[in-house]
JSON list of C-alpha atoms in Angstrom, two decimals:
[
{"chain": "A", "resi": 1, "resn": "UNK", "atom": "CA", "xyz": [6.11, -26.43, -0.99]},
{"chain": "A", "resi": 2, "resn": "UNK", "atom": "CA", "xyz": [3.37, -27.06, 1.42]},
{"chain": "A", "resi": 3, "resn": "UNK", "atom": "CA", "xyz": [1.22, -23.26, 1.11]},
{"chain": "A", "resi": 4, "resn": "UNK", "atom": "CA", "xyz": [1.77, -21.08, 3.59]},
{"chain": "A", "resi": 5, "resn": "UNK", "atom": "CA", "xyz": [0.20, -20.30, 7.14]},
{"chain": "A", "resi": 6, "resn": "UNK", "atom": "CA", "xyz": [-2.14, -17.15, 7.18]},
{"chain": "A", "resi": 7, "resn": "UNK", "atom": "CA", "xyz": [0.58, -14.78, 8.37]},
{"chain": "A", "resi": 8, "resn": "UNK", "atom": "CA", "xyz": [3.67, -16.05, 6.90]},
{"chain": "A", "resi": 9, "resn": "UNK", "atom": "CA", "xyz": [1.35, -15.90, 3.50]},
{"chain": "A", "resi": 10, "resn": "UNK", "atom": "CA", "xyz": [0.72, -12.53, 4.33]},
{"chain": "A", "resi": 11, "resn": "UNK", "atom": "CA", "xyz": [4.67, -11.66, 4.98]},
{"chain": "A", "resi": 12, "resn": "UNK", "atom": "CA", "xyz": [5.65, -13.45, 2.07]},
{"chain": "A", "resi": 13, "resn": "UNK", "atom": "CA", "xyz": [3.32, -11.26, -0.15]},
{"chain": "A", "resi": 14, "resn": "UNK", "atom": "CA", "xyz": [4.16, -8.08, 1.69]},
{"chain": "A", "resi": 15, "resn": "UNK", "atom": "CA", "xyz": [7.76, -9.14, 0.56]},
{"chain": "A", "resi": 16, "resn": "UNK", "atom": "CA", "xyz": [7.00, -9.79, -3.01]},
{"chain": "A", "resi": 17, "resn": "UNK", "atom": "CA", "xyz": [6.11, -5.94, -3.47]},
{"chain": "A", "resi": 18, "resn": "UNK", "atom": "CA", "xyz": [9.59, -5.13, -2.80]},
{"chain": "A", "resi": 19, "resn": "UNK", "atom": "CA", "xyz": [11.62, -7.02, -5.47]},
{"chain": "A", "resi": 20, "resn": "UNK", "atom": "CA", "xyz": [14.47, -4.43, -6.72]},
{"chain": "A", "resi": 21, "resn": "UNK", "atom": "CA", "xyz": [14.17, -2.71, -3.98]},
{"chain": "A", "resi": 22, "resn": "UNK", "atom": "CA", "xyz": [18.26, -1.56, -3.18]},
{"chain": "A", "resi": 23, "resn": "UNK", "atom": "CA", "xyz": [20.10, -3.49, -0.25]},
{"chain": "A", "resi": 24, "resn": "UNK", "atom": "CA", "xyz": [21.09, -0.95, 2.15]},
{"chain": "A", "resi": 25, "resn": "UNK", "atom": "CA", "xyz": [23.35, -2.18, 5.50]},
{"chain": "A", "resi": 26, "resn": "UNK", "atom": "CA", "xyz": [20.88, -1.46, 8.05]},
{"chain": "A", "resi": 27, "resn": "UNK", "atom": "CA", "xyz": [17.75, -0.26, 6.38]},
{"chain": "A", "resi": 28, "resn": "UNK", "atom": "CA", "xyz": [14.30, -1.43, 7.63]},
{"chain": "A", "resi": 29, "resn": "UNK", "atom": "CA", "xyz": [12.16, -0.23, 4.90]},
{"chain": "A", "resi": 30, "resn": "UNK", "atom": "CA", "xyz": [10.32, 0.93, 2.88]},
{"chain": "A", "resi": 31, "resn": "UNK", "atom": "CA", "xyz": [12.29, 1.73, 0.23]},
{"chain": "A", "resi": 32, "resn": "UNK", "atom": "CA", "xyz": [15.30, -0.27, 1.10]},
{"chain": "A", "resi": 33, "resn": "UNK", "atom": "CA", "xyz": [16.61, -3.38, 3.13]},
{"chain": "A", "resi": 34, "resn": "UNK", "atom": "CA", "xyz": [19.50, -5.13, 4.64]},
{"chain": "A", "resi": 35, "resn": "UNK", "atom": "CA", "xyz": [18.43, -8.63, 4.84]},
{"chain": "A", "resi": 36, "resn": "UNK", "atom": "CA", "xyz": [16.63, -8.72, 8.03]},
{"chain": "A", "resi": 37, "resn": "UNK", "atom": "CA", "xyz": [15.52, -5.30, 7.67]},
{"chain": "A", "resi": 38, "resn": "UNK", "atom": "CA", "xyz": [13.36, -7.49, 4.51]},
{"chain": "A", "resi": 39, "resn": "UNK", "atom": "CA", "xyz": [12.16, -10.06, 7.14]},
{"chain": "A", "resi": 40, "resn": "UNK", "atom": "CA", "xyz": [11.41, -8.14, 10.05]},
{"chain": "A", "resi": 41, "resn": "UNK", "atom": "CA", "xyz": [9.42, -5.60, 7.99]},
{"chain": "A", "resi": 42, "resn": "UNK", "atom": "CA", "xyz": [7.67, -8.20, 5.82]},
{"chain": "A", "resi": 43, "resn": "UNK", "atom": "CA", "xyz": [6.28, -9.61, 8.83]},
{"chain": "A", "resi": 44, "resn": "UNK", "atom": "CA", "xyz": [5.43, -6.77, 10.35]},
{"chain": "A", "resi": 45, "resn": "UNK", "atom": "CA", "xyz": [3.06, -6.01, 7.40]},
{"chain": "A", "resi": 46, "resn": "UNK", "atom": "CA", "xyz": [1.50, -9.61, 8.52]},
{"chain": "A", "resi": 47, "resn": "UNK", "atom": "CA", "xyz": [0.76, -7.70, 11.37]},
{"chain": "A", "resi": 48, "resn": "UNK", "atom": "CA", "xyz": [3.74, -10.02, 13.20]},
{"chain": "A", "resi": 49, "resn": "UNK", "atom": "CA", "xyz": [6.61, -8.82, 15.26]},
{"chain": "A", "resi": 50, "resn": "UNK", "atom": "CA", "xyz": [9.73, -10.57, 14.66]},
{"chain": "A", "resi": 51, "resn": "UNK", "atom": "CA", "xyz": [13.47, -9.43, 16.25]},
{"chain": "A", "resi": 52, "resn": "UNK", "atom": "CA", "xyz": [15.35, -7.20, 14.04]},
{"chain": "A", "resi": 53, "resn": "UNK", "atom": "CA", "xyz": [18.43, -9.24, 13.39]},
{"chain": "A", "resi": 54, "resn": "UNK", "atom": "CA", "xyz": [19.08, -12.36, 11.64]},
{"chain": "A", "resi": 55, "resn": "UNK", "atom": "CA", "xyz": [20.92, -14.24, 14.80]},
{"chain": "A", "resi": 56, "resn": "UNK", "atom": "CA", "xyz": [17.71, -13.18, 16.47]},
{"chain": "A", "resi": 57, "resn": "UNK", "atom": "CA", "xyz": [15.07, -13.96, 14.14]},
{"chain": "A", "resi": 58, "resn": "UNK", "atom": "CA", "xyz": [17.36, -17.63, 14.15]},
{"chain": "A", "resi": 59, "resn": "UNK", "atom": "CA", "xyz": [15.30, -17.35, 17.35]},
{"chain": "A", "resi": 60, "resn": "UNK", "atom": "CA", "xyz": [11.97, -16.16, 17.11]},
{"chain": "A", "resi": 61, "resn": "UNK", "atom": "CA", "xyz": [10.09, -19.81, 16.42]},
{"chain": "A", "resi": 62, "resn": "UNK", "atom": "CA", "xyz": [10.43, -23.36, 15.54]},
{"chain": "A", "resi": 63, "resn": "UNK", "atom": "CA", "xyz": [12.98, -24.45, 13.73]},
{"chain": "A", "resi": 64, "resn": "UNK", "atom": "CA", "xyz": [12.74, -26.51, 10.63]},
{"chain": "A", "resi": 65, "resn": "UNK", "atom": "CA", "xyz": [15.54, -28.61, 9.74]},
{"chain": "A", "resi": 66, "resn": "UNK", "atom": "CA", "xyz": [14.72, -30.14, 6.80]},
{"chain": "A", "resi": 67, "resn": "UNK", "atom": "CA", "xyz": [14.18, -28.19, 3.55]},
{"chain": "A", "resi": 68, "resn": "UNK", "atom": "CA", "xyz": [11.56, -30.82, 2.15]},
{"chain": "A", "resi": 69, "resn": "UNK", "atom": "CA", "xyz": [9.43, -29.27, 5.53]},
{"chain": "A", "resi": 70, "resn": "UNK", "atom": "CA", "xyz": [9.50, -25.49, 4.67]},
{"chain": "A", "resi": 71, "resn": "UNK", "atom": "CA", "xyz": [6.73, -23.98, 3.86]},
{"chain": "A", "resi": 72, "resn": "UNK", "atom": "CA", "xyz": [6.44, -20.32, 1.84]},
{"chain": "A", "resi": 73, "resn": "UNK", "atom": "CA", "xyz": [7.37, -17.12, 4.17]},
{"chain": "A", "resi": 74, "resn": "UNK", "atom": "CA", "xyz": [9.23, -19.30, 6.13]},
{"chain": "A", "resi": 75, "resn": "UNK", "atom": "CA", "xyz": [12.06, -17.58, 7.86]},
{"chain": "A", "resi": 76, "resn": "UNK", "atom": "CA", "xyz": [15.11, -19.19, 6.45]},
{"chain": "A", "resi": 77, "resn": "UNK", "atom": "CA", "xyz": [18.75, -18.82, 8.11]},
{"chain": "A", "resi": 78, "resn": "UNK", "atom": "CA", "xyz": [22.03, -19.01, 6.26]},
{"chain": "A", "resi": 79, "resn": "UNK", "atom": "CA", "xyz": [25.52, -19.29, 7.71]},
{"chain": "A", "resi": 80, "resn": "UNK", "atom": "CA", "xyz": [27.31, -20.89, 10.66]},
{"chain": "A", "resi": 81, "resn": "UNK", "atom": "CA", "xyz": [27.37, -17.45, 12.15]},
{"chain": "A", "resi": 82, "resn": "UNK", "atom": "CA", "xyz": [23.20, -17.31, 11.41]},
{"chain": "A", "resi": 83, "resn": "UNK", "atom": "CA", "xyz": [24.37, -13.96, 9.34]},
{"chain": "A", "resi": 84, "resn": "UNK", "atom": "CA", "xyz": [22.05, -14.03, 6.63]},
{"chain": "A", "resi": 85, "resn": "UNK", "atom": "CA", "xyz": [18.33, -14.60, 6.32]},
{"chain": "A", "resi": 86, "resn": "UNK", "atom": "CA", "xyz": [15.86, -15.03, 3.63]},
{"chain": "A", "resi": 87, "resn": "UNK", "atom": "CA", "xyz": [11.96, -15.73, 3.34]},
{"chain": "A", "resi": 88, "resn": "UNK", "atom": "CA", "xyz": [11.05, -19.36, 2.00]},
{"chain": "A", "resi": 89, "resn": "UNK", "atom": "CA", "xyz": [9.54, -18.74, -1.73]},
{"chain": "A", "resi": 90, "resn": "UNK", "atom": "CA", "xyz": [8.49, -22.32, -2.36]},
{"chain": "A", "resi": 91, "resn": "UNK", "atom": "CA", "xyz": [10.50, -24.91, -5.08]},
{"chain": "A", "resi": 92, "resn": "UNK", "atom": "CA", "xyz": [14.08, -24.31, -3.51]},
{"chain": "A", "resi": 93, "resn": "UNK", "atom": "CA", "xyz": [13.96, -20.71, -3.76]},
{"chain": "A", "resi": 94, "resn": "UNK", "atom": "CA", "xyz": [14.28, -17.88, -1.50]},
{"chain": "A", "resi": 95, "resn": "UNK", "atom": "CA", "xyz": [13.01, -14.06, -1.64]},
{"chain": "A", "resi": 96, "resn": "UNK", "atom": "CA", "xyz": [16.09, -12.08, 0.88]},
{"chain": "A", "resi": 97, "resn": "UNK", "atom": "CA", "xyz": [17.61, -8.70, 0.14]},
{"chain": "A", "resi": 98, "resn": "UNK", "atom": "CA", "xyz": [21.45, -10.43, -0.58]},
{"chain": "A", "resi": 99, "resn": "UNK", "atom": "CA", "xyz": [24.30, -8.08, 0.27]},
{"chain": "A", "resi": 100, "resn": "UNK", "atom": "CA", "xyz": [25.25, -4.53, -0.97]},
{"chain": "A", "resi": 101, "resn": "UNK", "atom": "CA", "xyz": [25.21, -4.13, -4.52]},
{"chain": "A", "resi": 102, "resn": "UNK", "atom": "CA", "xyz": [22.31, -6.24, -5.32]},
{"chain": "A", "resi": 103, "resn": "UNK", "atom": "CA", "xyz": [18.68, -5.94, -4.86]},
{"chain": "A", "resi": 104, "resn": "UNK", "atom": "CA", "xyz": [15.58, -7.77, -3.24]},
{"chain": "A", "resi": 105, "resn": "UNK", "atom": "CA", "xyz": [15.42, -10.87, -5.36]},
{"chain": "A", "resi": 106, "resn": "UNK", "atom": "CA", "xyz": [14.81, -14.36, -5.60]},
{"chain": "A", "resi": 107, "resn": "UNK", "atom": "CA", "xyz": [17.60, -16.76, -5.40]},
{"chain": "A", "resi": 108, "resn": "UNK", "atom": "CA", "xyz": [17.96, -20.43, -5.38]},
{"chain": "A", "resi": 109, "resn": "UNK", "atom": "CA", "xyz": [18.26, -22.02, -1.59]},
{"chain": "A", "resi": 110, "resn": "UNK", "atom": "CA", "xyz": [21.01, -23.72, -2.55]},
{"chain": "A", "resi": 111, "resn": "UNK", "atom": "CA", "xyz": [23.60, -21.03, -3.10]},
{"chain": "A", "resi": 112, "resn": "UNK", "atom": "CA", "xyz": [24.34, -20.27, 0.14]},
{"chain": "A", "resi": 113, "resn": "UNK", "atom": "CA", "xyz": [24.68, -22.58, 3.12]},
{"chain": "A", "resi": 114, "resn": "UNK", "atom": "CA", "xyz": [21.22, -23.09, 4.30]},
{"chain": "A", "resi": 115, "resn": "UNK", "atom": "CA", "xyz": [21.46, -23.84, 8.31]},
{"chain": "A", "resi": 116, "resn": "UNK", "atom": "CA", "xyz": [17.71, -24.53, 9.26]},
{"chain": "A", "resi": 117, "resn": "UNK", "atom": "CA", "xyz": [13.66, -22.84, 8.82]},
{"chain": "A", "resi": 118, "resn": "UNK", "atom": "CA", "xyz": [12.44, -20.92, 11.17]},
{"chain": "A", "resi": 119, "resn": "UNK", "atom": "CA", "xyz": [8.21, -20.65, 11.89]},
{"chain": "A", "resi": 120, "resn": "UNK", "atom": "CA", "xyz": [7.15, -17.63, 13.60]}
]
């Protein structure tokens, strides 16, 4: 992956420090995360204010099509429905808080139906 711009660098480490940190529907940090609850505080770390929802963060920049393109703390958006979203983690992986159950963790890109990048 190409390295990441200041802030999104920033978001992605702000991320990092969360791994196993509980999905919660909802939650916005610290201690726990729904997926864009992960995103929108990450970035807000980066000093960055993002929308609070996935469908909106689908919204919040330029989107990136092509995976070969994405660079790390991109936003990335899964789903037809733009449901889900992750941060970019370089080498076809992605750092998102998945559903209930599971924790913040990384997960390859490919498991769930990537729709497009997104570059605050």
């Amino acid at each position: 992956a190409k390295p990441a711009s200041g802030r999104a660098g920033a978001a992605f480490a702000a991320a990092q420090t969360k791994l196993g940190s509980p999905y919660v529907y909802g939650a916005t940090g610290p201690s726990s995360f729904d997926c864009s609850g992960l995103t929108s505080w990450a970035y807000a770390q980066a000093g960055v204010g993002i929308p609070r929802t996935s469908q909106a963060q689908a919204n919040a920049g330029t989107r990136i099509y092509s995976q070969s393109d994405l660079q790390i703390g991109d936003l990335v958006i899964f789903y037809g429905d733009q449901h889900h979203v992750g941060l970019y983690a370089g080498n076809g992986q992605v750092l998102h808080a998945p559903r209930t159950g599971t924790v913040v963790r990384y997960e390859s890109i490919g498991n769930m139906p990537f729709q497009f990048g997104v570059r605050v």
